Tab-separated table of C-alpha atoms in Angstrom:
chain	number	residue	atom	x	y	z
A	1	MET	CA	-148.452	39.210	70.850
A	2	HIS	CA	-150.054	38.310	67.546
A	3	ALA	CA	-150.072	34.555	66.864
A	4	LEU	CA	-147.575	33.337	64.274
A	5	THR	CA	-149.106	31.372	61.399
A	6	ALA	CA	-148.327	27.766	60.544
A	7	GLY	CA	-145.418	27.595	58.144
A	8	THR	CA	-143.664	30.681	59.513
A	9	ARG	CA	-139.980	29.829	59.469
A	10	TYR	CA	-136.789	31.255	60.897
A	11	GLN	CA	-133.386	30.029	59.726
A	12	ARG	CA	-129.822	30.863	60.627
A	13	GLN	CA	-126.514	29.366	59.615
A	14	HIS	CA	-123.423	28.703	61.739
A	15	THR	CA	-119.972	27.384	61.041
A	16	ILE	CA	-118.878	25.624	64.210
A	17	SER	CA	-115.187	25.990	64.935
A	18	GLN	CA	-113.028	23.939	67.252
A	19	GLU	CA	-112.673	27.108	69.322
A	20	ASP	CA	-116.498	27.286	69.691
A	21	ILE	CA	-116.490	23.672	70.895
A	22	ASN	CA	-113.575	24.309	73.277
A	23	ARG	CA	-115.265	27.390	74.757
A	24	PHE	CA	-118.516	25.462	75.263
A	25	ALA	CA	-116.549	22.655	76.959
A	26	ALA	CA	-114.890	25.131	79.309
A	27	ILE	CA	-118.155	26.869	80.173
A	28	SER	CA	-120.239	23.707	80.555
A	29	GLY	CA	-117.571	21.561	82.203
A	30	ASP	CA	-118.127	18.821	79.584
A	31	THR	CA	-114.499	18.324	78.610
A	32	ASN	CA	-114.933	14.850	77.129
A	33	PRO	CA	-111.980	14.451	74.731
A	34	ILE	CA	-114.367	13.462	71.889
A	35	HIS	CA	-115.117	17.190	71.802
A	36	THR	CA	-111.784	18.780	72.673
A	37	ASP	CA	-108.869	16.494	71.800
A	38	PRO	CA	-108.335	15.875	68.068
A	39	ALA	CA	-105.848	13.034	68.731
A	40	VAL	CA	-108.258	11.143	71.005
A	41	ALA	CA	-111.229	11.871	68.723
A	42	ALA	CA	-109.273	10.560	65.709
A	43	ALA	CA	-109.242	7.093	67.317
A	44	THR	CA	-113.049	7.012	67.740
A	45	ARG	CA	-115.707	5.921	65.268
A	46	PHE	CA	-116.184	9.616	64.389
A	47	GLY	CA	-112.537	10.142	63.425
A	48	ARG	CA	-112.489	13.754	64.588
A	49	THR	CA	-113.914	16.061	67.234
A	50	ILE	CA	-117.663	16.580	67.429
A	51	ALA	CA	-119.778	19.432	68.746
A	52	HIS	CA	-121.692	19.029	71.986
A	53	GLY	CA	-125.401	18.356	71.510
A	54	MET	CA	-126.217	21.168	73.911
A	55	LEU	CA	-124.114	23.577	71.844
A	56	LEU	CA	-126.423	22.747	68.938
A	57	TYR	CA	-129.413	23.268	71.219
A	58	GLY	CA	-128.022	26.714	72.084
A	59	TYR	CA	-128.226	27.644	68.402
A	60	ILE	CA	-131.812	26.351	68.338
A	61	ARG	CA	-132.701	28.439	71.379
A	62	ALA	CA	-131.237	31.544	69.742
A	63	ALA	CA	-133.359	30.885	66.631
A	64	LEU	CA	-136.474	30.510	68.801
A	65	ARG	CA	-135.684	33.822	70.495
A	66	ASN	CA	-135.508	35.478	67.074
A	67	LEU	CA	-138.789	33.895	65.970
A	68	ALA	CA	-140.667	34.844	69.155
A	69	PRO	CA	-138.591	37.250	71.290
A	70	SER	CA	-140.919	37.403	74.289
A	71	ALA	CA	-141.917	33.726	74.404
A	72	VAL	CA	-140.816	31.331	77.154
A	73	GLN	CA	-139.923	27.770	76.257
A	74	GLN	CA	-142.217	25.304	78.004
A	75	GLN	CA	-141.176	22.007	76.437
A	76	GLN	CA	-138.491	20.643	74.080
A	77	THR	CA	-137.782	17.244	72.556
A	78	LEU	CA	-134.588	16.519	70.627
A	79	SER	CA	-133.122	13.522	68.843
A	80	PHE	CA	-129.459	13.567	67.897
A	81	THR	CA	-128.987	11.518	64.725
A	82	ASN	CA	-125.701	12.626	63.133
A	83	PRO	CA	-122.589	14.265	64.566
A	84	VAL	CA	-121.508	17.800	63.757
A	85	PHE	CA	-117.763	18.099	63.329
A	86	ALA	CA	-115.508	21.050	64.005
A	87	GLY	CA	-115.523	23.120	60.834
A	88	ASP	CA	-119.020	22.046	59.750
A	89	THR	CA	-121.568	24.625	58.680
A	90	VAL	CA	-125.075	23.901	59.922
A	91	GLN	CA	-128.489	25.325	59.086
A	92	VAL	CA	-130.772	25.854	62.087
A	93	THR	CA	-134.454	25.874	61.134
A	94	VAL	CA	-137.442	26.608	63.342
A	95	GLU	CA	-140.883	26.247	61.751
A	96	VAL	CA	-144.252	26.976	63.309
A	97	LEU	CA	-146.634	24.002	63.204
A	98	ASP	CA	-149.501	25.826	64.900
A	99	SER	CA	-150.095	28.667	67.283
A	100	ASP	CA	-152.713	30.628	69.129
A	101	THR	CA	-152.578	33.680	71.359
A	102	HIS	CA	-150.951	31.679	74.192
A	103	THR	CA	-148.731	29.010	72.622
A	104	ILE	CA	-146.493	28.372	69.629
A	105	HIS	CA	-145.749	24.780	68.602
A	106	CYS	CA	-142.664	24.417	66.360
A	107	THR	CA	-140.378	21.896	64.759
A	108	VAL	CA	-136.652	22.470	65.188
A	109	ASN	CA	-133.846	21.081	63.036
A	110	VAL	CA	-130.097	21.404	62.750
A	111	THR	CA	-128.937	20.189	59.340
A	112	ARG	CA	-125.376	19.761	58.162
A	113	ALA	CA	-124.217	21.150	54.802
A	114	ASP	CA	-124.339	17.601	53.358
A	115	GLY	CA	-128.096	17.515	54.063
A	116	LYS	CA	-127.910	15.106	56.997
A	117	VAL	CA	-129.977	16.089	60.028
A	118	ALA	CA	-127.799	16.423	63.127
A	119	CYS	CA	-130.692	16.936	65.534
A	120	SER	CA	-134.412	17.520	65.327
A	121	GLY	CA	-137.422	17.783	67.558
A	122	GLU	CA	-140.373	19.874	68.604
A	123	THR	CA	-140.867	22.681	71.064
A	124	ARG	CA	-143.745	24.502	72.675
A	125	LEU	CA	-143.427	28.159	73.578
A	126	ILE	CA	-145.688	30.163	75.872
A	127	VAL	CA	-146.401	33.744	74.810
A	128	GLY	CA	-147.482	36.571	77.058
A	129	HIS	CA	-145.734	34.978	80.063
A	130	GLU	CA	-144.458	37.560	82.524
């Protein structure tokens, strides 16, 4: 695989529905009512249901797969700084910091439509791994 150059970017957009959140809760087993019960979530500091952090990570992983289809993820850091609510549209951005013939080092971000970063971090991918 040819090394990707610094600054190469892949972006995708998602509108996260309550149904997406409910399906993720059912699949993952994380049925915390902050995610799935609008009445319970309304009484929290968030005021409404929020997406699971790992659902957001799933969108990041899909973006990484599009950027480097044959690469294997070796390492990932993530900080969750702002909630994503049911109905929010987010922009997932993966940007190459550096790469060589064996590794790709990227930043990853999920940003809400209001410009607030929901989660961000860095990842290292291994290329040519069989």
